[in-house]
Amino acid sequence: MWISRWRSWLAFAAADGPFYRSPCHGQTVISPAPVTLGGHNVSLEPLELAHVRALGAAAADGKLWELWFTAVPAPDETATYVADALRGQQAGHMLPWAVRELTTNSVVGSTRFHDIIPNSDRVEIGYTWYAARWQRSHVNTACKLLLLEHAFDTLGCQVVGLRTDNFNLVSQRAIAALGAHKDGVIRHHQARRNGTVRDSVMYSILRAEWPDVKRHLLTRLEQHGSHMSSA
Amino acid sequence: MTLAPITLHGDLVTLEPLTPAHIEPLAEVGLHSSLWALQPRSVTSCADMAAYVDQALGEQALGVSLPFAVIYRPSGAVVGSTRFMDIALPHRRLEIGATWYTPRFQRSGVNVECKLLLLTHAFEQLSIQKVVLKTEVLNERSRKAILALGAREEGTFAKQLIADNGRKRDMVYFAIFDEMWAEVKRHLRDRLVRGGQRRPKSLTS
């Protein structure tokens, strides 16, 4: 009896650990793939090298690479930035997009799914930046709506995470204003470009919280729209 | 070793050692009830302010606090108060607290510069290893302000203190450590620059 229990334990331990959910056991996990998302006057296009020049121009509006606590590339770093993002997409843990604003038909920034963990039905939204003139406009609200709809309603995610630098107060306020829950701070977490190491502030939106977040973002889009039409 | 009173000079503010001469100017700007709702005691009259200053100076005499009056340089007006407190030099630790500014000077950049001056002095002159900040769990504004410095939340101590009116106070503690100082300093300087670009001109009169 002791030996058969030992054998059962071996078989159990060999199956990649007790928390692995294999698709073969009849449970589906999320499988994000490059796709164009459109709506609310923006279009999210799968990032490619053809976007390099337009991204460089967008980053130059506000010289966004000068912010020490973000990862926006300097003009001569844009090609490497895009290549790295595409490598992450190849490896399956990242899905990068270029953000196009449709009334001007211009690329205005970039965003991604990242730290994709299919077995947890989890993606994070991040690496998000926009040209200065499009900050505090409808663009981010529209992008977040499209990305969250894709994550929850199309892919079937159970959670969407967001994270930012402890010193990035603008980002923290923006994430909190989505209605995301602040999970906490991970100390000495990730290296910055300048060699220092940041504390990361972590947030999440659970699937059950998505309907309220969606309603809130749609209301915000309406307010942007009415604000613009009264100008 | 006890810390001697010292004046800290900034662009927007001067931090002067608190003295009885500051009682009246502080009473002129400091009797708003909103300032004292989540504090140990209410200050609603000049006599209350005198007692408040008296108590701070008593702590200074014992070596546990170094209180300051906050002077707004463009007008020379006293706009609030702050202090080093719970000074524990053998442990290279002190707290920055008992901070308040008259409502007109809240969200003005004055606090950021005060914190920059106090933290620079603590880390660069006094070799402090840990600067503590604390506030009541209920004090949302203060909690956000402390986090916006780049401080790390350490934890909550329930029923830690009792206010003079018997109210129990749950306190949230934050810390800035010496190894964090370089980035916090950079961040506060950035905030001053960005704030200066945004600030309405009327505040400079």
PDB file of N, CA and C in Angstrom, chain B residues 10-65:
ATOM      1  N   GLY B  10      14.857  77.462   1.173  1.00  0.00           N
ATOM      2  CA  GLY B  10      14.475  76.984  -0.145  1.00  0.00           C
ATOM      3  C   GLY B  10      14.215  78.170  -1.054  1.00  0.00           C
ATOM      4  N   ASP B  11      13.632  77.878  -2.244  1.00  0.00           N
ATOM      5  CA  ASP B  11      13.293  78.963  -3.172  1.00  0.00           C
ATOM      6  C   ASP B  11      11.957  79.564  -2.810  1.00  0.00           C
ATOM      7  N   LEU B  12      11.005  78.670  -2.513  1.00  0.00           N
ATOM      8  CA  LEU B  12       9.624  79.094  -2.254  1.00  0.00           C
ATOM      9  C   LEU B  12       9.397  79.303  -0.759  1.00  0.00           C
ATOM     10  N   VAL B  13      10.141  78.552   0.073  1.00  0.00           N
ATOM     11  CA  VAL B  13       9.901  78.578   1.521  1.00  0.00           C
ATOM     12  C   VAL B  13      11.201  78.697   2.306  1.00  0.00           C
ATOM     13  N   THR B  14      11.043  79.205   3.528  1.00  0.00           N
ATOM     14  CA  THR B  14      12.099  79.117   4.525  1.00  0.00           C
ATOM     15  C   THR B  14      11.518  78.383   5.718  1.00  0.00           C
ATOM     16  N   LEU B  15      12.271  77.433   6.257  1.00  0.00           N
ATOM     17  CA  LEU B  15      11.842  76.752   7.482  1.00  0.00           C
ATOM     18  C   LEU B  15      12.632  77.366   8.630  1.00  0.00           C
ATOM     19  N   GLU B  16      11.925  78.116   9.481  1.00  0.00           N
ATOM     20  CA  GLU B  16      12.578  78.782  10.605  1.00  0.00           C
ATOM     21  C   GLU B  16      12.323  78.004  11.883  1.00  0.00           C
ATOM     22  N   PRO B  17      13.317  77.955  12.793  1.00  0.00           N
ATOM     23  CA  PRO B  17      13.047  77.322  14.089  1.00  0.00           C
ATOM     24  C   PRO B  17      11.821  77.981  14.728  1.00  0.00           C
ATOM     25  N   LEU B  18      10.880  77.150  15.195  1.00  0.00           N
ATOM     26  CA  LEU B  18       9.648  77.658  15.807  1.00  0.00           C
ATOM     27  C   LEU B  18       9.973  78.407  17.101  1.00  0.00           C
ATOM     28  N   THR B  19       9.392  79.593  17.278  1.00  0.00           N
ATOM     29  CA  THR B  19       9.564  80.361  18.514  1.00  0.00           C
ATOM     30  C   THR B  19       8.210  80.929  18.927  1.00  0.00           C
ATOM     31  N   PRO B  20       8.102  81.446  20.190  1.00  0.00           N
ATOM     32  CA  PRO B  20       6.853  82.070  20.625  1.00  0.00           C
ATOM     33  C   PRO B  20       6.430  83.231  19.701  1.00  0.00           C
ATOM     34  N   ALA B  21       7.369  83.864  19.021  1.00  0.00           N
ATOM     35  CA  ALA B  21       7.013  84.962  18.107  1.00  0.00           C
ATOM     36  C   ALA B  21       6.133  84.480  16.962  1.00  0.00           C
ATOM     37  N   HIS B  22       6.120  83.174  16.716  1.00  0.00           N
ATOM     38  CA  HIS B  22       5.304  82.642  15.613  1.00  0.00           C
ATOM     39  C   HIS B  22       3.857  82.374  16.020  1.00  0.00           C
ATOM     40  N   ILE B  23       3.562  82.477  17.329  1.00  0.00           N
ATOM     41  CA  ILE B  23       2.210  82.113  17.799  1.00  0.00           C
ATOM     42  C   ILE B  23       1.126  82.922  17.085  1.00  0.00           C
ATOM     43  N   GLU B  24       1.283  84.243  17.092  1.00  0.00           N
ATOM     44  CA  GLU B  24       0.242  85.073  16.467  1.00  0.00           C
ATOM     45  C   GLU B  24       0.127  84.842  14.964  1.00  0.00           C
ATOM     46  N   PRO B  25       1.239  84.896  14.222  1.00  0.00           N
ATOM     47  CA  PRO B  25       1.128  84.625  12.778  1.00  0.00           C
ATOM     48  C   PRO B  25       0.510  83.259  12.478  1.00  0.00           C
ATOM     49  N   LEU B  26       0.854  82.240  13.294  1.00  0.00           N
ATOM     50  CA  LEU B  26       0.271  80.913  13.076  1.00  0.00           C
ATOM     51  C   LEU B  26      -1.223  80.941  13.374  1.00  0.00           C
ATOM     52  N   ALA B  27      -1.620  81.660  14.416  1.00  0.00           N
ATOM     53  CA  ALA B  27      -3.046  81.738  14.763  1.00  0.00           C
ATOM     54  C   ALA B  27      -3.816  82.461  13.657  1.00  0.00           C
ATOM     55  N   GLU B  28      -3.176  83.385  12.967  1.00  0.00           N
ATOM     56  CA  GLU B  28      -3.849  84.114  11.881  1.00  0.00           C
ATOM     57  C   GLU B  28      -4.252  83.193  10.747  1.00  0.00           C
ATOM     58  N   VAL B  29      -3.447  82.141  10.501  1.00  0.00           N
ATOM     59  CA  VAL B  29      -3.725  81.270   9.354  1.00  0.00           C
ATOM     60  C   VAL B  29      -4.149  79.865   9.743  1.00  0.00           C
ATOM     61  N   GLY B  30      -4.058  79.553  11.026  1.00  0.00           N
ATOM     62  CA  GLY B  30      -4.159  78.142  11.410  1.00  0.00           C
ATOM     63  C   GLY B  30      -5.383  77.714  12.179  1.00  0.00           C
ATOM     64  N   LEU B  31      -6.422  78.563  12.275  1.00  0.00           N
ATOM     65  CA  LEU B  31      -7.563  78.192  13.108  1.00  0.00           C
ATOM     66  C   LEU B  31      -8.699  77.563  12.304  1.00  0.00           C
ATOM     67  N   HIS B  32      -8.405  77.014  11.086  1.00  0.00           N
ATOM     68  CA  HIS B  32      -9.437  76.338  10.298  1.00  0.00           C
ATOM     69  C   HIS B  32      -9.702  74.958  10.909  1.00  0.00           C
ATOM     70  N   SER B  33     -10.960  74.649  11.171  1.00  0.00           N
ATOM     71  CA  SER B  33     -11.276  73.371  11.819  1.00  0.00           C
ATOM     72  C   SER B  33     -10.865  72.180  10.961  1.00  0.00           C
ATOM     73  N   SER B  34     -10.845  72.371   9.636  1.00  0.00           N
ATOM     74  CA  SER B  34     -10.471  71.265   8.744  1.00  0.00           C
ATOM     75  C   SER B  34      -9.046  70.795   9.011  1.00  0.00           C
ATOM     76  N   LEU B  35      -8.212  71.668   9.553  1.00  0.00           N
ATOM     77  CA  LEU B  35      -6.817  71.293   9.788  1.00  0.00           C
ATOM     78  C   LEU B  35      -6.664  70.353  10.977  1.00  0.00           C
ATOM     79  N   TRP B  36      -7.631  70.391  11.919  1.00  0.00           N
ATOM     80  CA  TRP B  36      -7.409  69.732  13.200  1.00  0.00           C
ATOM     81  C   TRP B  36      -8.307  68.528  13.436  1.00  0.00           C
ATOM     82  N   ALA B  37      -9.208  68.227  12.485  1.00  0.00           N
ATOM     83  CA  ALA B  37     -10.183  67.149  12.673  1.00  0.00           C
ATOM     84  C   ALA B  37      -9.511  65.809  12.942  1.00  0.00           C
ATOM     85  N   LEU B  38      -8.397  65.541  12.266  1.00  0.00           N
ATOM     86  CA  LEU B  38      -7.741  64.248  12.428  1.00  0.00           C
ATOM     87  C   LEU B  38      -6.407  64.408  13.154  1.00  0.00           C
ATOM     88  N   GLN B  39      -6.320  65.399  14.014  1.00  0.00           N
ATOM     89  CA  GLN B  39      -5.114  65.626  14.798  1.00  0.00           C
ATOM     90  C   GLN B  39      -5.402  65.311  16.263  1.00  0.00           C
ATOM     91  N   PRO B  40      -4.335  65.221  17.089  1.00  0.00           N
ATOM     92  CA  PRO B  40      -4.549  64.874  18.496  1.00  0.00           C
ATOM     93  C   PRO B  40      -5.428  65.884  19.241  1.00  0.00           C
ATOM     94  N   ARG B  41      -5.259  67.183  18.924  1.00  0.00           N
ATOM     95  CA  ARG B  41      -6.074  68.171  19.641  1.00  0.00           C
ATOM     96  C   ARG B  41      -6.510  69.272  18.684  1.00  0.00           C
ATOM     97  N   SER B  42      -7.610  69.901  19.033  1.00  0.00           N
ATOM     98  CA  SER B  42      -8.140  70.972  18.212  1.00  0.00           C
ATOM     99  C   SER B  42      -7.484  72.289  18.602  1.00  0.00           C
ATOM    100  N   VAL B  43      -7.206  73.126  17.605  1.00  0.00           N
ATOM    101  CA  VAL B  43      -6.646  74.456  17.870  1.00  0.00           C
ATOM    102  C   VAL B  43      -7.645  75.462  17.324  1.00  0.00           C
ATOM    103  N   THR B  44      -8.403  76.085  18.231  1.00  0.00           N
ATOM    104  CA  THR B  44      -9.493  76.943  17.756  1.00  0.00           C
ATOM    105  C   THR B  44      -9.364  78.388  18.225  1.00  0.00           C
ATOM    106  N   SER B  45      -8.277  78.692  18.961  1.00  0.00           N
ATOM    107  CA  SER B  45      -8.104  80.060  19.437  1.00  0.00           C
ATOM    108  C   SER B  45      -6.621  80.370  19.531  1.00  0.00           C
ATOM    109  N   CYS B  46      -6.323  81.633  19.710  1.00  0.00           N
ATOM    110  CA  CYS B  46      -4.920  82.045  19.860  1.00  0.00           C
ATOM    111  C   CYS B  46      -4.318  81.364  21.085  1.00  0.00           C
ATOM    112  N   ALA B  47      -5.106  81.229  22.135  1.00  0.00           N
ATOM    113  CA  ALA B  47      -4.623  80.567  23.349  1.00  0.00           C
ATOM    114  C   ALA B  47      -4.269  79.110  23.063  1.00  0.00           C
ATOM    115  N   ASP B  48      -5.130  78.448  22.267  1.00  0.00           N
ATOM    116  CA  ASP B  48      -4.833  77.068  21.867  1.00  0.00           C
ATOM    117  C   ASP B  48      -3.522  77.013  21.095  1.00  0.00           C
ATOM    118  N   MET B  49      -3.319  77.985  20.181  1.00  0.00           N
ATOM    119  CA  MET B  49      -2.109  77.989  19.353  1.00  0.00           C
ATOM    120  C   MET B  49      -0.888  78.200  20.238  1.00  0.00           C
ATOM    121  N   ALA B  50      -1.036  79.069  21.277  1.00  0.00           N
ATOM    122  CA  ALA B  50       0.078  79.294  22.202  1.00  0.00           C
ATOM    123  C   ALA B  50       0.443  77.993  22.911  1.00  0.00           C
ATOM    124  N   ALA B  51      -0.577  77.261  23.349  1.00  0.00           N
ATOM    125  CA  ALA B  51      -0.332  75.982  24.018  1.00  0.00           C
ATOM    126  C   ALA B  51       0.319  74.992  23.059  1.00  0.00           C
ATOM    127  N   TYR B  52      -0.128  75.007  21.786  1.00  0.00           N
ATOM    128  CA  TYR B  52       0.415  74.118  20.752  1.00  0.00           C
ATOM    129  C   TYR B  52       1.905  74.397  20.558  1.00  0.00           C
ATOM    130  N   VAL B  53       2.248  75.672  20.421  1.00  0.00           N
ATOM    131  CA  VAL B  53       3.656  76.043  20.211  1.00  0.00           C
ATOM    132  C   VAL B  53       4.479  75.714  21.444  1.00  0.00           C
ATOM    133  N   ASP B  54       3.877  75.990  22.618  1.00  0.00           N
ATOM    134  CA  ASP B  54       4.530  75.698  23.884  1.00  0.00           C
ATOM    135  C   ASP B  54       4.912  74.222  23.994  1.00  0.00           C
ATOM    136  N   GLN B  55       3.977  73.367  23.588  1.00  0.00           N
ATOM    137  CA  GLN B  55       4.202  71.937  23.696  1.00  0.00           C
ATOM    138  C   GLN B  55       5.319  71.494  22.757  1.00  0.00           C
ATOM    139  N   ALA B  56       5.305  72.084  21.540  1.00  0.00           N
ATOM    140  CA  ALA B  56       6.349  71.749  20.563  1.00  0.00           C
ATOM    141  C   ALA B  56       7.722  72.161  21.093  1.00  0.00           C
ATOM    142  N   LEU B  57       7.791  73.334  21.697  1.00  0.00           N
ATOM    143  CA  LEU B  57       9.074  73.816  22.223  1.00  0.00           C
ATOM    144  C   LEU B  57       9.515  72.992  23.428  1.00  0.00           C
ATOM    145  N   GLY B  58       8.546  72.487  24.188  1.00  0.00           N
ATOM    146  CA  GLY B  58       8.871  71.589  25.300  1.00  0.00           C
ATOM    147  C   GLY B  58       9.526  70.325  24.795  1.00  0.00           C
ATOM    148  N   GLU B  59       8.980  69.774  23.693  1.00  0.00           N
ATOM    149  CA  GLU B  59       9.580  68.574  23.096  1.00  0.00           C
ATOM    150  C   GLU B  59      10.979  68.872  22.586  1.00  0.00           C
ATOM    151  N   GLN B  60      11.149  70.092  22.042  1.00  0.00           N
ATOM    152  CA  GLN B  60      12.473  70.466  21.549  1.00  0.00           C
ATOM    153  C   GLN B  60      13.470  70.502  22.693  1.00  0.00           C
ATOM    154  N   ALA B  61      13.045  71.047  23.839  1.00  0.00           N
ATOM    155  CA  ALA B  61      13.929  71.133  25.002  1.00  0.00           C
ATOM    156  C   ALA B  61      14.369  69.750  25.451  1.00  0.00           C
ATOM    157  N   LEU B  62      13.481  68.767  25.278  1.00  0.00           N
ATOM    158  CA  LEU B  62      13.810  67.395  25.664  1.00  0.00           C
ATOM    159  C   LEU B  62      14.655  66.688  24.605  1.00  0.00           C
ATOM    160  N   GLY B  63      14.804  67.331  23.438  1.00  0.00           N
ATOM    161  CA  GLY B  63      15.620  66.736  22.379  1.00  0.00           C
ATOM    162  C   GLY B  63      14.872  65.772  21.477  1.00  0.00           C
ATOM    163  N   VAL B  64      13.522  65.670  21.635  1.00  0.00           N
ATOM    164  CA  VAL B  64      12.804  64.690  20.814  1.00  0.00           C
ATOM    165  C   VAL B  64      12.218  65.301  19.546  1.00  0.00           C
ATOM    166  N   SER B  65      12.109  66.650  19.493  1.00  0.00           N
ATOM    167  CA  SER B  65      11.536  67.290  18.307  1.00  0.00           C
ATOM    168  C   SER B  65      12.348  68.488  17.891  1.00  0.00           C
TER     169      SER B  65
END
